[in-house]
């Protein structure tokens, strides 16, 4: 028995699962999100790079080239940055001014042999100057008493500390721009790229072998299923027999489901190895990019960002893949346990139980994938710093549209669960619903797909299914009605039919399709046409048409041999003229009418 059905199409299912999860999230969260007013940036809160400690605000000063924090300057707290009458400069303005002074000094002294940061005094406060020892120095920053108080040092001690830090950063930035350093950096980057390229080629070769092996396994699987179909399926019916074509479609589908699992274990391992190789390749190139950022001083400023959000997003992506595979494995293990304990057995019908288990497993896998992707989507929004409620509030129109559409989606899911729990039908059944009839090829929590006798694929949402007529559940019946003429002996006709049905049931070929001895019920109705005799034959699921055709063929031969006539409509013509007289032309015409 195959528990996995058709080959697993990961890309299409994951994309469908992401879309379903997004629609479900918008549908559930819409009523709350629609009531949330869009928030505007607050003018009383400081910018993200500014830290506030009561009446003191602190901001970092960055070197223009490397963008690494050098020192932290302070300023009194500004509570309303939108007030045009505010005369006090904010701390971020002071930090930006110091960075601009550094940039101007480095640009002016770029050809100087040595650039020095010196400490001087102005109005009794220490200041830092940038000088090349020849031209007029550039003033960088004044060390205020608030700076010293925040750092817990005296103004002179803090000035000396800032001087050494800025001096080291300037020398490092000049070293970064030197031709020798660029040569060393490029050589290291080339070595990293070479390692990544070699690893990629190795993984590509392994991936190619795995793809070739997967193609071989799939070809063997198709060949085994085709051989089973050829050996077990009935011959191709004539074009005028739609019921026979339907039976052939069902036989082929059941054989494909039964034999597709023989190599499914090897295919699963192959797919798992390919998935692992994909992630190893991502890890190799992520390591290569991180190493390039680390060894390149001008890119070192992005190291923390590269270690934060991207690796968390890839971790969520990887975890979702692991979770989906574990969930699918647990579902398959549970299905095998249910099969062994016969919890889903239906009157001992092994094929029926197999079909139901296959249907439930496929639907459960889809549901588990949607739930996991939905949870990961919420985690991704949180990682990106976008609260789900804010995203939904900003997408009010889209959320409203999807929420209306998702109402029918929820109905489909609920009705799909009821169909599976109540075992109304399963993949491989022949059913009639909503005026359509055919073979069930696909059944999930949202839609049911059936293929009719002409080969048309009909898709029906589960929410629209209200009444189902299952023609293949447990057993079927031939309801045979024969109308014979009045002139026949009833007992003789009943004996003839009893003999035909007993001979049919006695043959092993037909006895395998008939569940119980046939029943000749007797005269069921008396009409002007004749006597209506009813025969019931209980058959295997969907075998009523095949047995019925054979029964009608044999009954016709038996009636001819016994000279038994079938019923026919009777008409009595009445002439009012006396008996024995020749009727007039007018009476003859009236009687013919």
JSON list of C-alpha atoms in Angstrom, two decimals, residues 70-234:
[
{"chain": "A", "resi": 70, "resn": "UNK", "atom": "CA", "xyz": [34.31, 55.67, 18.00]},
{"chain": "A", "resi": 71, "resn": "UNK", "atom": "CA", "xyz": [33.00, 57.61, 20.99]},
{"chain": "A", "resi": 72, "resn": "UNK", "atom": "CA", "xyz": [29.64, 58.52, 22.50]},
{"chain": "A", "resi": 73, "resn": "UNK", "atom": "CA", "xyz": [28.73, 62.18, 22.91]},
{"chain": "A", "resi": 74, "resn": "UNK", "atom": "CA", "xyz": [26.01, 63.51, 25.19]},
{"chain": "A", "resi": 75, "resn": "UNK", "atom": "CA", "xyz": [23.53, 66.37, 25.23]},
{"chain": "A", "resi": 76, "resn": "UNK", "atom": "CA", "xyz": [20.57, 67.44, 27.36]},
{"chain": "A", "resi": 77, "resn": "UNK", "atom": "CA", "xyz": [17.35, 65.63, 26.50]},
{"chain": "A", "resi": 78, "resn": "UNK", "atom": "CA", "xyz": [15.20, 67.17, 23.78]},
{"chain": "A", "resi": 79, "resn": "UNK", "atom": "CA", "xyz": [11.59, 66.14, 24.40]},
{"chain": "A", "resi": 80, "resn": "UNK", "atom": "CA", "xyz": [10.01, 67.65, 21.27]},
{"chain": "A", "resi": 81, "resn": "UNK", "atom": "CA", "xyz": [12.19, 67.51, 18.18]},
{"chain": "A", "resi": 82, "resn": "UNK", "atom": "CA", "xyz": [9.42, 68.93, 15.96]},
{"chain": "A", "resi": 83, "resn": "UNK", "atom": "CA", "xyz": [9.27, 72.26, 17.82]},
{"chain": "A", "resi": 84, "resn": "UNK", "atom": "CA", "xyz": [10.72, 74.93, 15.47]},
{"chain": "A", "resi": 85, "resn": "UNK", "atom": "CA", "xyz": [11.35, 77.22, 18.44]},
{"chain": "A", "resi": 86, "resn": "UNK", "atom": "CA", "xyz": [13.70, 74.67, 19.98]},
{"chain": "A", "resi": 87, "resn": "UNK", "atom": "CA", "xyz": [17.10, 76.36, 20.26]},
{"chain": "A", "resi": 88, "resn": "UNK", "atom": "CA", "xyz": [19.02, 73.53, 21.87]},
{"chain": "A", "resi": 89, "resn": "UNK", "atom": "CA", "xyz": [20.87, 71.20, 19.48]},
{"chain": "A", "resi": 90, "resn": "UNK", "atom": "CA", "xyz": [19.96, 67.53, 19.81]},
{"chain": "A", "resi": 91, "resn": "UNK", "atom": "CA", "xyz": [22.53, 64.88, 20.55]},
{"chain": "A", "resi": 92, "resn": "UNK", "atom": "CA", "xyz": [22.22, 63.34, 17.06]},
{"chain": "A", "resi": 93, "resn": "UNK", "atom": "CA", "xyz": [23.01, 66.75, 15.54]},
{"chain": "A", "resi": 94, "resn": "UNK", "atom": "CA", "xyz": [26.13, 67.01, 17.71]},
{"chain": "A", "resi": 95, "resn": "UNK", "atom": "CA", "xyz": [27.24, 63.49, 16.70]},
{"chain": "A", "resi": 96, "resn": "UNK", "atom": "CA", "xyz": [26.65, 64.28, 13.02]},
{"chain": "A", "resi": 97, "resn": "UNK", "atom": "CA", "xyz": [28.73, 67.46, 13.33]},
{"chain": "A", "resi": 98, "resn": "UNK", "atom": "CA", "xyz": [31.67, 65.58, 14.87]},
{"chain": "A", "resi": 99, "resn": "UNK", "atom": "CA", "xyz": [31.51, 62.99, 12.06]},
{"chain": "A", "resi": 100, "resn": "UNK", "atom": "CA", "xyz": [31.44, 65.79, 9.48]},
{"chain": "A", "resi": 101, "resn": "UNK", "atom": "CA", "xyz": [34.52, 67.39, 11.08]},
{"chain": "A", "resi": 102, "resn": "UNK", "atom": "CA", "xyz": [36.36, 64.06, 10.89]},
{"chain": "A", "resi": 103, "resn": "UNK", "atom": "CA", "xyz": [35.39, 63.63, 7.25]},
{"chain": "A", "resi": 104, "resn": "UNK", "atom": "CA", "xyz": [36.54, 67.15, 6.39]},
{"chain": "A", "resi": 105, "resn": "UNK", "atom": "CA", "xyz": [39.88, 66.63, 8.16]},
{"chain": "A", "resi": 106, "resn": "UNK", "atom": "CA", "xyz": [40.58, 63.31, 6.47]},
{"chain": "A", "resi": 107, "resn": "UNK", "atom": "CA", "xyz": [39.78, 64.82, 3.09]},
{"chain": "A", "resi": 108, "resn": "UNK", "atom": "CA", "xyz": [42.08, 67.82, 3.65]},
{"chain": "A", "resi": 109, "resn": "UNK", "atom": "CA", "xyz": [45.00, 65.82, 5.06]},
{"chain": "A", "resi": 110, "resn": "UNK", "atom": "CA", "xyz": [44.73, 62.78, 2.80]},
{"chain": "A", "resi": 111, "resn": "UNK", "atom": "CA", "xyz": [48.19, 63.49, 1.29]},
{"chain": "A", "resi": 112, "resn": "UNK", "atom": "CA", "xyz": [49.86, 64.25, 4.61]},
{"chain": "A", "resi": 113, "resn": "UNK", "atom": "CA", "xyz": [52.47, 61.85, 5.97]},
{"chain": "A", "resi": 114, "resn": "UNK", "atom": "CA", "xyz": [50.91, 61.67, 9.43]},
{"chain": "A", "resi": 115, "resn": "UNK", "atom": "CA", "xyz": [47.65, 62.93, 10.91]},
{"chain": "A", "resi": 116, "resn": "UNK", "atom": "CA", "xyz": [47.55, 63.58, 14.63]},
{"chain": "A", "resi": 117, "resn": "UNK", "atom": "CA", "xyz": [44.72, 64.10, 17.10]},
{"chain": "A", "resi": 118, "resn": "UNK", "atom": "CA", "xyz": [45.81, 66.56, 19.79]},
{"chain": "A", "resi": 119, "resn": "UNK", "atom": "CA", "xyz": [44.16, 67.86, 22.95]},
{"chain": "A", "resi": 120, "resn": "UNK", "atom": "CA", "xyz": [43.92, 71.61, 23.47]},
{"chain": "A", "resi": 121, "resn": "UNK", "atom": "CA", "xyz": [42.01, 74.01, 25.72]},
{"chain": "A", "resi": 122, "resn": "UNK", "atom": "CA", "xyz": [39.29, 76.49, 24.77]},
{"chain": "A", "resi": 123, "resn": "UNK", "atom": "CA", "xyz": [37.43, 78.58, 27.35]},
{"chain": "A", "resi": 124, "resn": "UNK", "atom": "CA", "xyz": [38.60, 76.26, 30.09]},
{"chain": "A", "resi": 125, "resn": "UNK", "atom": "CA", "xyz": [37.33, 73.08, 28.40]},
{"chain": "A", "resi": 126, "resn": "UNK", "atom": "CA", "xyz": [39.41, 70.47, 26.55]},
{"chain": "A", "resi": 127, "resn": "UNK", "atom": "CA", "xyz": [38.92, 70.19, 22.80]},
{"chain": "A", "resi": 128, "resn": "UNK", "atom": "CA", "xyz": [40.22, 67.70, 20.25]},
{"chain": "A", "resi": 129, "resn": "UNK", "atom": "CA", "xyz": [41.97, 68.99, 17.13]},
{"chain": "A", "resi": 130, "resn": "UNK", "atom": "CA", "xyz": [42.97, 67.21, 13.92]},
{"chain": "A", "resi": 131, "resn": "UNK", "atom": "CA", "xyz": [46.32, 68.37, 12.53]},
{"chain": "A", "resi": 132, "resn": "UNK", "atom": "CA", "xyz": [49.01, 67.38, 10.06]},
{"chain": "A", "resi": 133, "resn": "UNK", "atom": "CA", "xyz": [51.65, 69.46, 11.86]},
{"chain": "A", "resi": 134, "resn": "UNK", "atom": "CA", "xyz": [51.83, 72.06, 9.11]},
{"chain": "A", "resi": 135, "resn": "UNK", "atom": "CA", "xyz": [48.50, 73.72, 8.29]},
{"chain": "A", "resi": 136, "resn": "UNK", "atom": "CA", "xyz": [45.74, 75.09, 10.48]},
{"chain": "A", "resi": 137, "resn": "UNK", "atom": "CA", "xyz": [44.23, 72.27, 12.60]},
{"chain": "A", "resi": 138, "resn": "UNK", "atom": "CA", "xyz": [40.56, 71.34, 12.42]},
{"chain": "A", "resi": 139, "resn": "UNK", "atom": "CA", "xyz": [38.45, 71.34, 15.56]},
{"chain": "A", "resi": 140, "resn": "UNK", "atom": "CA", "xyz": [36.74, 67.98, 16.09]},
{"chain": "A", "resi": 141, "resn": "UNK", "atom": "CA", "xyz": [34.81, 68.05, 19.37]},
{"chain": "A", "resi": 142, "resn": "UNK", "atom": "CA", "xyz": [34.63, 69.76, 22.74]},
{"chain": "A", "resi": 143, "resn": "UNK", "atom": "CA", "xyz": [34.68, 67.47, 25.78]},
{"chain": "A", "resi": 144, "resn": "UNK", "atom": "CA", "xyz": [31.88, 68.85, 27.96]},
{"chain": "A", "resi": 145, "resn": "UNK", "atom": "CA", "xyz": [31.26, 68.33, 31.64]},
{"chain": "A", "resi": 146, "resn": "UNK", "atom": "CA", "xyz": [28.15, 66.32, 30.74]},
{"chain": "A", "resi": 147, "resn": "UNK", "atom": "CA", "xyz": [30.34, 63.96, 28.66]},
{"chain": "A", "resi": 148, "resn": "UNK", "atom": "CA", "xyz": [32.72, 63.52, 31.58]},
{"chain": "A", "resi": 149, "resn": "UNK", "atom": "CA", "xyz": [29.88, 62.95, 34.05]},
{"chain": "A", "resi": 150, "resn": "UNK", "atom": "CA", "xyz": [28.27, 60.31, 31.83]},
{"chain": "A", "resi": 151, "resn": "UNK", "atom": "CA", "xyz": [31.57, 58.38, 31.40]},
{"chain": "A", "resi": 152, "resn": "UNK", "atom": "CA", "xyz": [32.59, 58.77, 35.07]},
{"chain": "A", "resi": 153, "resn": "UNK", "atom": "CA", "xyz": [35.88, 60.50, 34.24]},
{"chain": "A", "resi": 154, "resn": "UNK", "atom": "CA", "xyz": [37.29, 63.96, 34.46]},
{"chain": "A", "resi": 155, "resn": "UNK", "atom": "CA", "xyz": [37.20, 66.10, 31.35]},
{"chain": "A", "resi": 156, "resn": "UNK", "atom": "CA", "xyz": [40.97, 65.80, 30.89]},
{"chain": "A", "resi": 157, "resn": "UNK", "atom": "CA", "xyz": [40.92, 62.00, 31.28]},
{"chain": "A", "resi": 158, "resn": "UNK", "atom": "CA", "xyz": [38.02, 61.64, 28.89]},
{"chain": "A", "resi": 159, "resn": "UNK", "atom": "CA", "xyz": [39.72, 63.92, 26.35]},
{"chain": "A", "resi": 160, "resn": "UNK", "atom": "CA", "xyz": [42.84, 61.75, 26.41]},
{"chain": "A", "resi": 161, "resn": "UNK", "atom": "CA", "xyz": [40.75, 58.58, 26.04]},
{"chain": "A", "resi": 162, "resn": "UNK", "atom": "CA", "xyz": [38.87, 60.00, 23.06]},
{"chain": "A", "resi": 163, "resn": "UNK", "atom": "CA", "xyz": [42.13, 61.19, 21.52]},
{"chain": "A", "resi": 164, "resn": "UNK", "atom": "CA", "xyz": [43.66, 57.71, 21.59]},
{"chain": "A", "resi": 165, "resn": "UNK", "atom": "CA", "xyz": [40.50, 56.06, 20.23]},
{"chain": "A", "resi": 166, "resn": "UNK", "atom": "CA", "xyz": [40.09, 58.51, 17.35]},
{"chain": "A", "resi": 167, "resn": "UNK", "atom": "CA", "xyz": [43.83, 58.37, 16.55]},
{"chain": "A", "resi": 168, "resn": "UNK", "atom": "CA", "xyz": [43.74, 54.56, 16.30]},
{"chain": "A", "resi": 169, "resn": "UNK", "atom": "CA", "xyz": [40.64, 54.66, 14.08]},
{"chain": "A", "resi": 170, "resn": "UNK", "atom": "CA", "xyz": [42.21, 57.24, 11.73]},
{"chain": "A", "resi": 171, "resn": "UNK", "atom": "CA", "xyz": [45.39, 55.19, 11.33]},
{"chain": "A", "resi": 172, "resn": "UNK", "atom": "CA", "xyz": [43.32, 52.08, 10.65]},
{"chain": "A", "resi": 173, "resn": "UNK", "atom": "CA", "xyz": [41.22, 53.85, 8.02]},
{"chain": "A", "resi": 174, "resn": "UNK", "atom": "CA", "xyz": [44.36, 55.13, 6.26]},
{"chain": "A", "resi": 175, "resn": "UNK", "atom": "CA", "xyz": [45.77, 51.63, 6.33]},
{"chain": "A", "resi": 176, "resn": "UNK", "atom": "CA", "xyz": [42.59, 50.26, 4.78]},
{"chain": "A", "resi": 177, "resn": "UNK", "atom": "CA", "xyz": [42.96, 52.62, 1.83]},
{"chain": "A", "resi": 178, "resn": "UNK", "atom": "CA", "xyz": [46.60, 51.71, 1.20]},
{"chain": "A", "resi": 179, "resn": "UNK", "atom": "CA", "xyz": [47.37, 49.70, -2.00]},
{"chain": "A", "resi": 180, "resn": "UNK", "atom": "CA", "xyz": [49.15, 46.99, 0.00]},
{"chain": "A", "resi": 181, "resn": "UNK", "atom": "CA", "xyz": [46.12, 46.40, 2.19]},
{"chain": "A", "resi": 182, "resn": "UNK", "atom": "CA", "xyz": [43.84, 46.23, -0.84]},
{"chain": "A", "resi": 183, "resn": "UNK", "atom": "CA", "xyz": [46.13, 43.61, -2.38]},
{"chain": "A", "resi": 184, "resn": "UNK", "atom": "CA", "xyz": [46.05, 41.49, 0.79]},
{"chain": "A", "resi": 185, "resn": "UNK", "atom": "CA", "xyz": [42.26, 41.83, 0.99]},
{"chain": "A", "resi": 186, "resn": "UNK", "atom": "CA", "xyz": [41.70, 40.87, -2.64]},
{"chain": "A", "resi": 187, "resn": "UNK", "atom": "CA", "xyz": [43.98, 37.84, -2.27]},
{"chain": "A", "resi": 188, "resn": "UNK", "atom": "CA", "xyz": [42.03, 36.65, 0.77]},
{"chain": "A", "resi": 189, "resn": "UNK", "atom": "CA", "xyz": [38.70, 37.25, -1.00]},
{"chain": "A", "resi": 190, "resn": "UNK", "atom": "CA", "xyz": [39.92, 35.24, -4.00]},
{"chain": "A", "resi": 191, "resn": "UNK", "atom": "CA", "xyz": [40.94, 32.36, -1.72]},
{"chain": "A", "resi": 192, "resn": "UNK", "atom": "CA", "xyz": [37.52, 32.34, -0.05]},
{"chain": "A", "resi": 193, "resn": "UNK", "atom": "CA", "xyz": [35.71, 32.40, -3.39]},
{"chain": "A", "resi": 194, "resn": "UNK", "atom": "CA", "xyz": [37.90, 29.57, -4.69]},
{"chain": "A", "resi": 195, "resn": "UNK", "atom": "CA", "xyz": [37.03, 27.39, -1.69]},
{"chain": "A", "resi": 196, "resn": "UNK", "atom": "CA", "xyz": [33.33, 28.13, -2.15]},
{"chain": "A", "resi": 197, "resn": "UNK", "atom": "CA", "xyz": [33.52, 27.42, -5.89]},
{"chain": "A", "resi": 198, "resn": "UNK", "atom": "CA", "xyz": [35.27, 24.06, -5.35]},
{"chain": "A", "resi": 199, "resn": "UNK", "atom": "CA", "xyz": [32.70, 23.06, -2.74]},
{"chain": "A", "resi": 200, "resn": "UNK", "atom": "CA", "xyz": [29.91, 24.11, -5.12]},
{"chain": "A", "resi": 201, "resn": "UNK", "atom": "CA", "xyz": [31.32, 21.95, -7.92]},
{"chain": "A", "resi": 202, "resn": "UNK", "atom": "CA", "xyz": [31.57, 18.96, -5.57]},
{"chain": "A", "resi": 203, "resn": "UNK", "atom": "CA", "xyz": [28.00, 19.44, -4.35]},
{"chain": "A", "resi": 204, "resn": "UNK", "atom": "CA", "xyz": [26.81, 19.98, -7.92]},
{"chain": "A", "resi": 205, "resn": "UNK", "atom": "CA", "xyz": [28.34, 16.65, -8.96]},
{"chain": "A", "resi": 206, "resn": "UNK", "atom": "CA", "xyz": [26.70, 14.85, -6.03]},
{"chain": "A", "resi": 207, "resn": "UNK", "atom": "CA", "xyz": [23.40, 16.59, -6.78]},
{"chain": "A", "resi": 208, "resn": "UNK", "atom": "CA", "xyz": [23.59, 15.51, -10.40]},
{"chain": "A", "resi": 209, "resn": "UNK", "atom": "CA", "xyz": [24.12, 11.87, -9.39]},
{"chain": "A", "resi": 210, "resn": "UNK", "atom": "CA", "xyz": [21.20, 12.06, -6.96]},
{"chain": "A", "resi": 211, "resn": "UNK", "atom": "CA", "xyz": [18.97, 13.58, -9.65]},
{"chain": "A", "resi": 212, "resn": "UNK", "atom": "CA", "xyz": [19.95, 10.80, -12.04]},
{"chain": "A", "resi": 213, "resn": "UNK", "atom": "CA", "xyz": [19.23, 8.18, -9.40]},
{"chain": "A", "resi": 214, "resn": "UNK", "atom": "CA", "xyz": [15.87, 9.81, -8.63]},
{"chain": "A", "resi": 215, "resn": "UNK", "atom": "CA", "xyz": [14.96, 9.73, -12.33]},
{"chain": "A", "resi": 216, "resn": "UNK", "atom": "CA", "xyz": [15.83, 6.01, -12.42]},
{"chain": "A", "resi": 217, "resn": "UNK", "atom": "CA", "xyz": [13.71, 5.27, -9.35]},
{"chain": "A", "resi": 218, "resn": "UNK", "atom": "CA", "xyz": [10.77, 7.20, -10.78]},
{"chain": "A", "resi": 219, "resn": "UNK", "atom": "CA", "xyz": [11.10, 5.33, -14.07]},
{"chain": "A", "resi": 220, "resn": "UNK", "atom": "CA", "xyz": [11.14, 2.01, -12.19]},
{"chain": "A", "resi": 221, "resn": "UNK", "atom": "CA", "xyz": [8.12, 3.12, -10.21]},
{"chain": "A", "resi": 222, "resn": "UNK", "atom": "CA", "xyz": [6.20, 4.03, -13.37]},
{"chain": "A", "resi": 223, "resn": "UNK", "atom": "CA", "xyz": [7.22, 0.77, -15.03]},
{"chain": "A", "resi": 224, "resn": "UNK", "atom": "CA", "xyz": [6.08, -1.27, -12.03]},
{"chain": "A", "resi": 225, "resn": "UNK", "atom": "CA", "xyz": [2.75, 0.55, -11.91]},
{"chain": "A", "resi": 226, "resn": "UNK", "atom": "CA", "xyz": [2.29, 0.12, -15.67]},
{"chain": "A", "resi": 227, "resn": "UNK", "atom": "CA", "xyz": [3.06, -3.59, -15.43]},
{"chain": "A", "resi": 228, "resn": "UNK", "atom": "CA", "xyz": [0.55, -3.96, -12.61]},
{"chain": "A", "resi": 229, "resn": "UNK", "atom": "CA", "xyz": [-2.05, -2.08, -14.62]},
{"chain": "A", "resi": 230, "resn": "UNK", "atom": "CA", "xyz": [-1.48, -4.26, -17.69]},
{"chain": "A", "resi": 231, "resn": "UNK", "atom": "CA", "xyz": [-1.68, -7.47, -15.65]},
{"chain": "A", "resi": 232, "resn": "UNK", "atom": "CA", "xyz": [-4.66, -6.55, -13.47]},
{"chain": "A", "resi": 233, "resn": "UNK", "atom": "CA", "xyz": [-6.72, -4.04, -15.43]},
{"chain": "A", "resi": 234, "resn": "UNK", "atom": "CA", "xyz": [-9.55, -5.14, -17.73]}
]
